[in-house]
Amino acid sequence: MSRGGGTSSGALYERGLRVIPGGVNSPVRAFRAVGGVPVTFERGEGAHLIDVDGRQFVDLVMSWGAIILGHAHPVVVSEVEKAVSGGTSFGAPCPDEVKLAEHICKTVPSVERVRMVSSGTEAVMSAIRLARAYTNRSKILKFRGCYHGHADSMLVRAGSGVATLSLPDSPGVPSGAAEDTLVAQFNNLDSVAALFDENQDNIAAVIIEPVAGNMGLIPPAEGFLEGLRALTSEWGALLIFDEVMTGFRVGPSGAQGLFGITPDLTTFGKVIGGGFPVGAFGGRAEIMDQMAPAGPVYQAGTLSGNPVAMRAGLTTLEHLTNPAVYETLGSMSYAFADALANEAKSFGIALQTSVVGGMFGFYFAEHTVNSWEEAEMCDRERFAAFFHGMLEAGVYLPPSPFEACFISTAHGDSEVECFRVAASSAMKTL
Ligand code: KE4
């Protein structure tokens, strides 16, 4: 039995391998961590994906968190259809880019100015350039297992697909780019303080996923983010919250609102594009106004702020203004995580789960997981077997133990029950 995709997925994958490196346009999709043939999907409907062989799955990837209202949400589709009928990109200002920027600034108090780009990677890359320019320093401190996109300086001990493929770093990243990247341990303030003691006032910024979603799901330990804020302020470094994943997913003002921390810069992506290619970075006006053409720091993009993506993002965020939406997302995440934990318990299988807002994670491990070092000790073989058991039972999980699960407002009790039944049958095979 070829695990993973069915006959048509397999045929398309074979064709893809002949013209696309690895047959995919983003490595983590290739099932390398779990084996088998990647599933090719024809369409999405609410909480479900339908593959090219007509099989339906409960989707817990949701385009890696980008789809928070469910696939093909009727209002998003209708608004996008209206926008696209007026043209797709002008390379000039359009009304919705102002409206989306206003919405983000109103909803995330630390953001007074925001610049739209076309991916999370671009947002992070630009925020780092801005931090270096603003502080006139060169070093950037990141955390082992955190993933911030594929800009050279961030491909150092990164999570997500880099960890999935067990790439220590990436060839092609010149030592000059990597040597200015310092790496600390997530949830370990002493490791951060030590690097500041060592590098003094040469650190331009600390960049962090305030909730680590690229090594499974690891919430910040009590006091960790507060400690980062204190250390960066003490040393004159900027604190960058990479909220590409958590922004508008874990709460109306993202993780910074949830944990009450004010970063200097924030990066966004995924949800703010409503499924279209959008990233953004923002922060205090006195920092952001260093960006060209207001200031000297250059950054640009042909499709930045295009009317269709802006309309999709704005329509999506306008459906997320009621805080009750996040209470529902959070309780639904717990329903999935608890179903998993209960099934594991009934089979005597060691499993750890974690939940933050509209995302949850799990590890096959006896030990609790609070850092990359603990995440990488989880049982990857057991994860791979569980992944395929779930896939066979109609649930599409992220194909890597170093990713988080994402739900949408379209996920409900029937999806939880389907998930529970699938987990019960998958766990029998472990
Ligand atoms: P993109 O360039 O993929 O839009 O965003 C990069 C990025 C930046 N920061 C954080 C915290 C992120 O999670 C990401 C991208 N997330 C991964 C999923 N773990 C995208 C999936 C993929 O690489 O295919």
PDB file of N, CA and C in Angstrom, residues 350-352 363-371 373-379:
ATOM      1  N   ALA A 350       2.647   7.399  25.632  1.00  0.00           N
ATOM      2  CA  ALA A 350       3.165   8.654  26.201  1.00  0.00           C
ATOM      3  C   ALA A 350       2.987   9.779  25.197  1.00  0.00           C
ATOM      4  N   LEU A 351       2.229  10.781  25.597  1.00  0.00           N
ATOM      5  CA  LEU A 351       1.947  11.905  24.695  1.00  0.00           C
ATOM      6  C   LEU A 351       1.875  13.198  25.497  1.00  0.00           C
ATOM      7  N   GLN A 352       2.479  14.252  24.952  1.00  0.00           N
ATOM      8  CA  GLN A 352       2.383  15.595  25.548  1.00  0.00           C
ATOM      9  C   GLN A 352       1.579  16.474  24.584  1.00  0.00           C
ATOM     10  N   TYR A 363       3.433  15.865  21.150  1.00  0.00           N
ATOM     11  CA  TYR A 363       4.705  15.146  21.012  1.00  0.00           C
ATOM     12  C   TYR A 363       4.519  13.741  21.554  1.00  0.00           C
ATOM     13  N   PHE A 364       5.057  12.764  20.852  1.00  0.00           N
ATOM     14  CA  PHE A 364       5.128  11.425  21.434  1.00  0.00           C
ATOM     15  C   PHE A 364       6.377  11.384  22.297  1.00  0.00           C
ATOM     16  N   ALA A 365       6.188  11.647  23.571  1.00  0.00           N
ATOM     17  CA  ALA A 365       7.332  11.751  24.492  1.00  0.00           C
ATOM     18  C   ALA A 365       6.838  11.557  25.913  1.00  0.00           C
ATOM     19  N   GLU A 366       7.705  10.940  26.733  1.00  0.00           N
ATOM     20  CA  GLU A 366       7.409  10.789  28.175  1.00  0.00           C
ATOM     21  C   GLU A 366       7.626  12.135  28.874  1.00  0.00           C
ATOM     22  N   HIS A 367       8.595  12.924  28.343  1.00  0.00           N
ATOM     23  CA  HIS A 367       9.016  14.150  29.038  1.00  0.00           C
ATOM     24  C   HIS A 367       8.221  15.351  28.535  1.00  0.00           C
ATOM     25  N   THR A 368       8.157  16.386  29.381  1.00  0.00           N
ATOM     26  CA  THR A 368       7.511  17.632  28.918  1.00  0.00           C
ATOM     27  C   THR A 368       8.478  18.309  27.946  1.00  0.00           C
ATOM     28  N   VAL A 369       7.943  19.132  27.071  1.00  0.00           N
ATOM     29  CA  VAL A 369       8.745  19.774  26.027  1.00  0.00           C
ATOM     30  C   VAL A 369       8.673  21.291  26.181  1.00  0.00           C
ATOM     31  N   ASN A 370       9.823  21.879  26.539  1.00  0.00           N
ATOM     32  CA  ASN A 370       9.865  23.340  26.718  1.00  0.00           C
ATOM     33  C   ASN A 370      10.959  23.997  25.896  1.00  0.00           C
ATOM     34  N   SER A 371      11.636  23.205  25.063  1.00  0.00           N
ATOM     35  CA  SER A 371      12.738  23.760  24.259  1.00  0.00           C
ATOM     36  C   SER A 371      12.964  22.866  23.054  1.00  0.00           C
ATOM     37  N   GLU A 373      15.723  21.385  22.333  1.00  0.00           N
ATOM     38  CA  GLU A 373      16.493  20.219  22.783  1.00  0.00           C
ATOM     39  C   GLU A 373      15.560  19.118  23.278  1.00  0.00           C
ATOM     40  N   GLU A 374      14.456  19.499  23.899  1.00  0.00           N
ATOM     41  CA  GLU A 374      13.489  18.488  24.384  1.00  0.00           C
ATOM     42  C   GLU A 374      12.565  18.033  23.253  1.00  0.00           C
ATOM     43  N   ALA A 375      12.264  18.948  22.324  1.00  0.00           N
ATOM     44  CA  ALA A 375      11.395  18.580  21.191  1.00  0.00           C
ATOM     45  C   ALA A 375      12.087  17.547  20.303  1.00  0.00           C
ATOM     46  N   GLU A 376      13.373  17.715  20.104  1.00  0.00           N
ATOM     47  CA  GLU A 376      14.040  16.811  19.158  1.00  0.00           C
ATOM     48  C   GLU A 376      14.205  15.398  19.720  1.00  0.00           C
ATOM     49  N   MET A 377      13.915  15.248  21.027  1.00  0.00           N
ATOM     50  CA  MET A 377      13.999  13.901  21.623  1.00  0.00           C
ATOM     51  C   MET A 377      12.661  13.169  21.523  1.00  0.00           C
ATOM     52  N   CYS A 378      11.663  13.789  20.867  1.00  0.00           N
ATOM     53  CA  CYS A 378      10.361  13.104  20.779  1.00  0.00           C
ATOM     54  C   CYS A 378      10.488  11.921  19.819  1.00  0.00           C
ATOM     55  N   ASP A 379       9.495  11.027  19.848  1.00  0.00           N
ATOM     56  CA  ASP A 379       9.542   9.794  19.048  1.00  0.00           C
ATOM     57  C   ASP A 379       9.048  10.082  17.633  1.00  0.00           C
TER      58      ASP A 379
END
